[in-house]
CSV table of C-alpha atoms and ligand atoms in Angstrom, one decimal:
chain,number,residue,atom,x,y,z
A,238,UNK,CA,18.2,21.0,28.2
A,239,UNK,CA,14.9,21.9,29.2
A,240,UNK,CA,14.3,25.0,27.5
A,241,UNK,CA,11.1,26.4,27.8
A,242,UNK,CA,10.7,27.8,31.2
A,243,UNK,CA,7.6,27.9,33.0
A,244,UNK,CA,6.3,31.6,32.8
A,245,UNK,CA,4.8,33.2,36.0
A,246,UNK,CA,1.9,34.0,33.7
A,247,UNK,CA,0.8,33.8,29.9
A,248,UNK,CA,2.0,35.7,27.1
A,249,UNK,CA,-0.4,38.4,26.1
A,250,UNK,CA,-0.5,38.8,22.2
A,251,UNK,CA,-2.7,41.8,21.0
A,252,UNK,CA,-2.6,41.8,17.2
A,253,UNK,CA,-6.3,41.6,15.4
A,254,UNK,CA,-7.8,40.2,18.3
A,255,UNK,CA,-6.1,39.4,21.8
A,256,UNK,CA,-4.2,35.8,22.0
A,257,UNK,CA,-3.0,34.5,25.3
A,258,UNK,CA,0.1,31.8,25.2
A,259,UNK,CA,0.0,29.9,27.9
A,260,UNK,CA,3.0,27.8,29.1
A,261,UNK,CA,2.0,24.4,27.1
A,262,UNK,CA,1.7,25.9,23.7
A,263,UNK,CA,4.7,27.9,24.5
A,264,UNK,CA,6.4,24.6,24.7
A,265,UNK,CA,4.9,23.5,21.8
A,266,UNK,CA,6.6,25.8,19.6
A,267,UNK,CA,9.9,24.9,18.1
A,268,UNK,CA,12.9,25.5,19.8
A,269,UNK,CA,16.0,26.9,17.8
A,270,UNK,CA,19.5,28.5,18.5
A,271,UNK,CA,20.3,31.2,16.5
A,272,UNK,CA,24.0,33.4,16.8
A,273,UNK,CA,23.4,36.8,17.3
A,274,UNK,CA,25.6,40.0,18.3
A,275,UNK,CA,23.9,42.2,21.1
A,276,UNK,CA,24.7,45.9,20.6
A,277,UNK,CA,25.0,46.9,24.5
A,278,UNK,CA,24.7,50.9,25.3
A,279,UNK,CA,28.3,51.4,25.9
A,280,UNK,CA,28.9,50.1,21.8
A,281,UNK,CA,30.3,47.0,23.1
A,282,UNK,CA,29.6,44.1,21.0
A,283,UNK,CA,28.5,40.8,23.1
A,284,UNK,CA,28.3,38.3,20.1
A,285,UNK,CA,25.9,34.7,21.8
A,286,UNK,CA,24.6,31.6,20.7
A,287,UNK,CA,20.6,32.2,21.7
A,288,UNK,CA,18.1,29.9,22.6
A,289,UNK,CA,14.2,29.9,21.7
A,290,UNK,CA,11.4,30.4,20.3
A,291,UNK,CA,11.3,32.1,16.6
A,292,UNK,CA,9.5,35.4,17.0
A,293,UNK,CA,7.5,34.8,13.3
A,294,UNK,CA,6.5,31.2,15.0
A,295,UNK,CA,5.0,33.2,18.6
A,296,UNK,CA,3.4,35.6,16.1
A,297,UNK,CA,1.9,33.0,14.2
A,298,UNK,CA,-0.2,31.7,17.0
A,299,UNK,CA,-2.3,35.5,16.4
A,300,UNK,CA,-3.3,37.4,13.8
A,301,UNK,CA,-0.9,39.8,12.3
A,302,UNK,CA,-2.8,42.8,10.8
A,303,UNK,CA,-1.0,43.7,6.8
A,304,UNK,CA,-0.6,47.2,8.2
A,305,UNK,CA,1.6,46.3,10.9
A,306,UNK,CA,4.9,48.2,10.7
A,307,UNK,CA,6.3,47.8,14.5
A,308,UNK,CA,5.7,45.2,17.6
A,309,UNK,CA,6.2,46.6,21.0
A,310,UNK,CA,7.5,44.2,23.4
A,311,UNK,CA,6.4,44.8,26.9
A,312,UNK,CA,8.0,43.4,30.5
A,313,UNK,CA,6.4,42.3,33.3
A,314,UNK,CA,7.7,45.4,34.7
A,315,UNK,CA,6.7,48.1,32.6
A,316,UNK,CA,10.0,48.1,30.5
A,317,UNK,CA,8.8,48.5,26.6
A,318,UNK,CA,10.0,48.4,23.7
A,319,UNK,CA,9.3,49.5,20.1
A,320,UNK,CA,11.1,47.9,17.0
A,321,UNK,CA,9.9,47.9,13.5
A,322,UNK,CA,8.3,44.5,12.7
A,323,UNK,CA,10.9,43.1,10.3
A,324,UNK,CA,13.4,42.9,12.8
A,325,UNK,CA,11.2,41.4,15.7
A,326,UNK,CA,10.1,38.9,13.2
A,327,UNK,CA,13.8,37.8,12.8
A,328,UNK,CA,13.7,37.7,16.5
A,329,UNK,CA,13.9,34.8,19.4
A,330,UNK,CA,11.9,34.9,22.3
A,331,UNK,CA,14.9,33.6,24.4
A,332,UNK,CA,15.2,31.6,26.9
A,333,UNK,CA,18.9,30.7,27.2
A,334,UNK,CA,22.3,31.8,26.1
A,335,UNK,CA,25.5,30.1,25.3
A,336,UNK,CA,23.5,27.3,27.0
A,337,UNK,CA,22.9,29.0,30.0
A,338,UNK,CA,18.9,29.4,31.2
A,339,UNK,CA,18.1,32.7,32.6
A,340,UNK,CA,16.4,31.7,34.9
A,341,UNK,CA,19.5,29.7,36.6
A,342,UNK,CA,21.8,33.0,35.1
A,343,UNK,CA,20.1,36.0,35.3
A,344,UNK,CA,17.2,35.4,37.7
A,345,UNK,CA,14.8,36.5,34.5
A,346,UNK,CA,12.5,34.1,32.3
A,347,UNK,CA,13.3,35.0,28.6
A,348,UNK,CA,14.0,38.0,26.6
A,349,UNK,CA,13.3,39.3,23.4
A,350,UNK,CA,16.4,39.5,21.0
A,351,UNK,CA,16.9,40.5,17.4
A,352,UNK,CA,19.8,41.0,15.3
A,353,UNK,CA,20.0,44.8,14.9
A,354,UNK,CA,18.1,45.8,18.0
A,355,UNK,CA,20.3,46.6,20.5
A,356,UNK,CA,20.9,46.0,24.3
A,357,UNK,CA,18.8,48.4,25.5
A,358,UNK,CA,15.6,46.7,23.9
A,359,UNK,CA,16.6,43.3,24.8
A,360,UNK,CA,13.2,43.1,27.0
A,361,UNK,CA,13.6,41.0,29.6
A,362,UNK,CA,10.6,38.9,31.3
A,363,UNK,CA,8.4,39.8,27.9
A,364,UNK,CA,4.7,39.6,29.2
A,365,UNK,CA,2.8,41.0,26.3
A,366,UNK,CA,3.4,41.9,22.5
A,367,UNK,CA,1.4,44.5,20.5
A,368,UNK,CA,1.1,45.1,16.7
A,369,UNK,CA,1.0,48.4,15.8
A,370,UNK,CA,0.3,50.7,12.9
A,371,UNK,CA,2.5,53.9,12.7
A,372,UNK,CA,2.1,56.8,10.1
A,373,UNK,CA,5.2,57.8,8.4
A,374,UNK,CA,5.3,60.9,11.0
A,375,UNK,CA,5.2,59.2,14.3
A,376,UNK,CA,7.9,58.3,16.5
A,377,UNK,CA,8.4,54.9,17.2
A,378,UNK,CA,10.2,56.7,20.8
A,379,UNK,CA,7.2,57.5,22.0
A,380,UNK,CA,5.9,54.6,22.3
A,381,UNK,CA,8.7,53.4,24.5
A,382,UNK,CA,9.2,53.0,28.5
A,383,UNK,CA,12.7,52.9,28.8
A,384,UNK,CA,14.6,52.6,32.1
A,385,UNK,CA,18.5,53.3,32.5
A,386,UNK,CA,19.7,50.1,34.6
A,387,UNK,CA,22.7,52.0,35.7
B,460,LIG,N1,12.3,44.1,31.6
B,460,LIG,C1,13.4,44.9,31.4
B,460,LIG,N2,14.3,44.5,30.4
B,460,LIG,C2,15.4,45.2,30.2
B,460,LIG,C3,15.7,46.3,31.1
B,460,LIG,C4,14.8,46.7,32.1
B,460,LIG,O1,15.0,47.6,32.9
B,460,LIG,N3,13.6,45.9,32.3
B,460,LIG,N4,16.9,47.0,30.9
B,460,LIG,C5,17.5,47.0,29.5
B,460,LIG,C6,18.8,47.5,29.4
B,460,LIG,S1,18.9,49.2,29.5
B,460,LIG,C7,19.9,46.8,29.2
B,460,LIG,S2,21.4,47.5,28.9
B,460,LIG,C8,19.9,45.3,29.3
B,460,LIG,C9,20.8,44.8,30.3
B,460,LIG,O2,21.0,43.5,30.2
B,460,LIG,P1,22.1,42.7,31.1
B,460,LIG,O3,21.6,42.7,32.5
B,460,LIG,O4,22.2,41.4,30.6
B,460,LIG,O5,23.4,43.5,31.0
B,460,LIG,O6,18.6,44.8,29.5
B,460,LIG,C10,17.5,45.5,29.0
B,460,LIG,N5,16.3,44.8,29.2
B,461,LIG,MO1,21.2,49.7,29.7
């Protein structure tokens, strides 16, 4: 299967430092499958077999700051998403499921899915990723832009 699809544009990392991933070193990285259960809104459980690129492998093509304690995720369209950094980590950048490419399935390029982040932050089309910092206080919420799809 040809996995890696080609992206309408690069991938914007902003870590220390801004890193742009275009569609070659995308397909560069290693591709793995990973089984993971998608919390949806409703509480359903939607359990996969994903395919991708490892999160930790994307991220390793910037520089993560120590600090970091949460990556938002951001769509082409706005969508965003903010998930402590542990769990993105664990993460695929997806491009298939169960075998089937998005692209062909769900008219969308990839998405970002993690075991323990649910549905709703399965960002879909992910066009940039931002490390941040947050103080014990803040909310990672806030941070968010999240649309109801229904
Ligand atoms: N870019 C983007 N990703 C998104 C959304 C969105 O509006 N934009 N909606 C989210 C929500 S609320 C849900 S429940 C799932 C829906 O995924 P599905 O179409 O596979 O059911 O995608 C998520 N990812
Ligand atoms: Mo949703």
């Amino acid at each position: 299967m040809d996995t890696v699809p080609a992206l309408p544009s690069p991938l914007r990392i902003d870590a220390d430092g801004t890193t742009t991933v275009d569609g070659a070193t995308l397909a560069d990285l290693p591709t793995v499958e990973r089984d993971l259960t998608v919390i949806c809104a409703s509480g359903d459980l939607e359990p996969g077999t994903w395919t991708g690129v490892a999160m930790l492998d994307l991220l390793e093509l910037a520089t993560v700051p120590p600090e970091t304690t949460h990556l938002l995720v951001e769509a082409a369209d706005g969508y965003r998403v903010c998930v402590p950094i542990e769990a993105a980590l664990g993460g695929l950048l997806a491009f298939a499921r169960d075998g089937e490419s998005f692209t062909v399935a769900g008219g969308y390029e990839s998405r970002f899915v993690a075991s323990g982040v649910k549905g709703p932050r399965t960002v879909k089309n992910v066009a940039r990723l931002e490390t941040v910092a947050l103080s014990p206080g803040e909310h990672p919420e806030s941070y968010e832009e999240l649309w109801p799809d229904d």
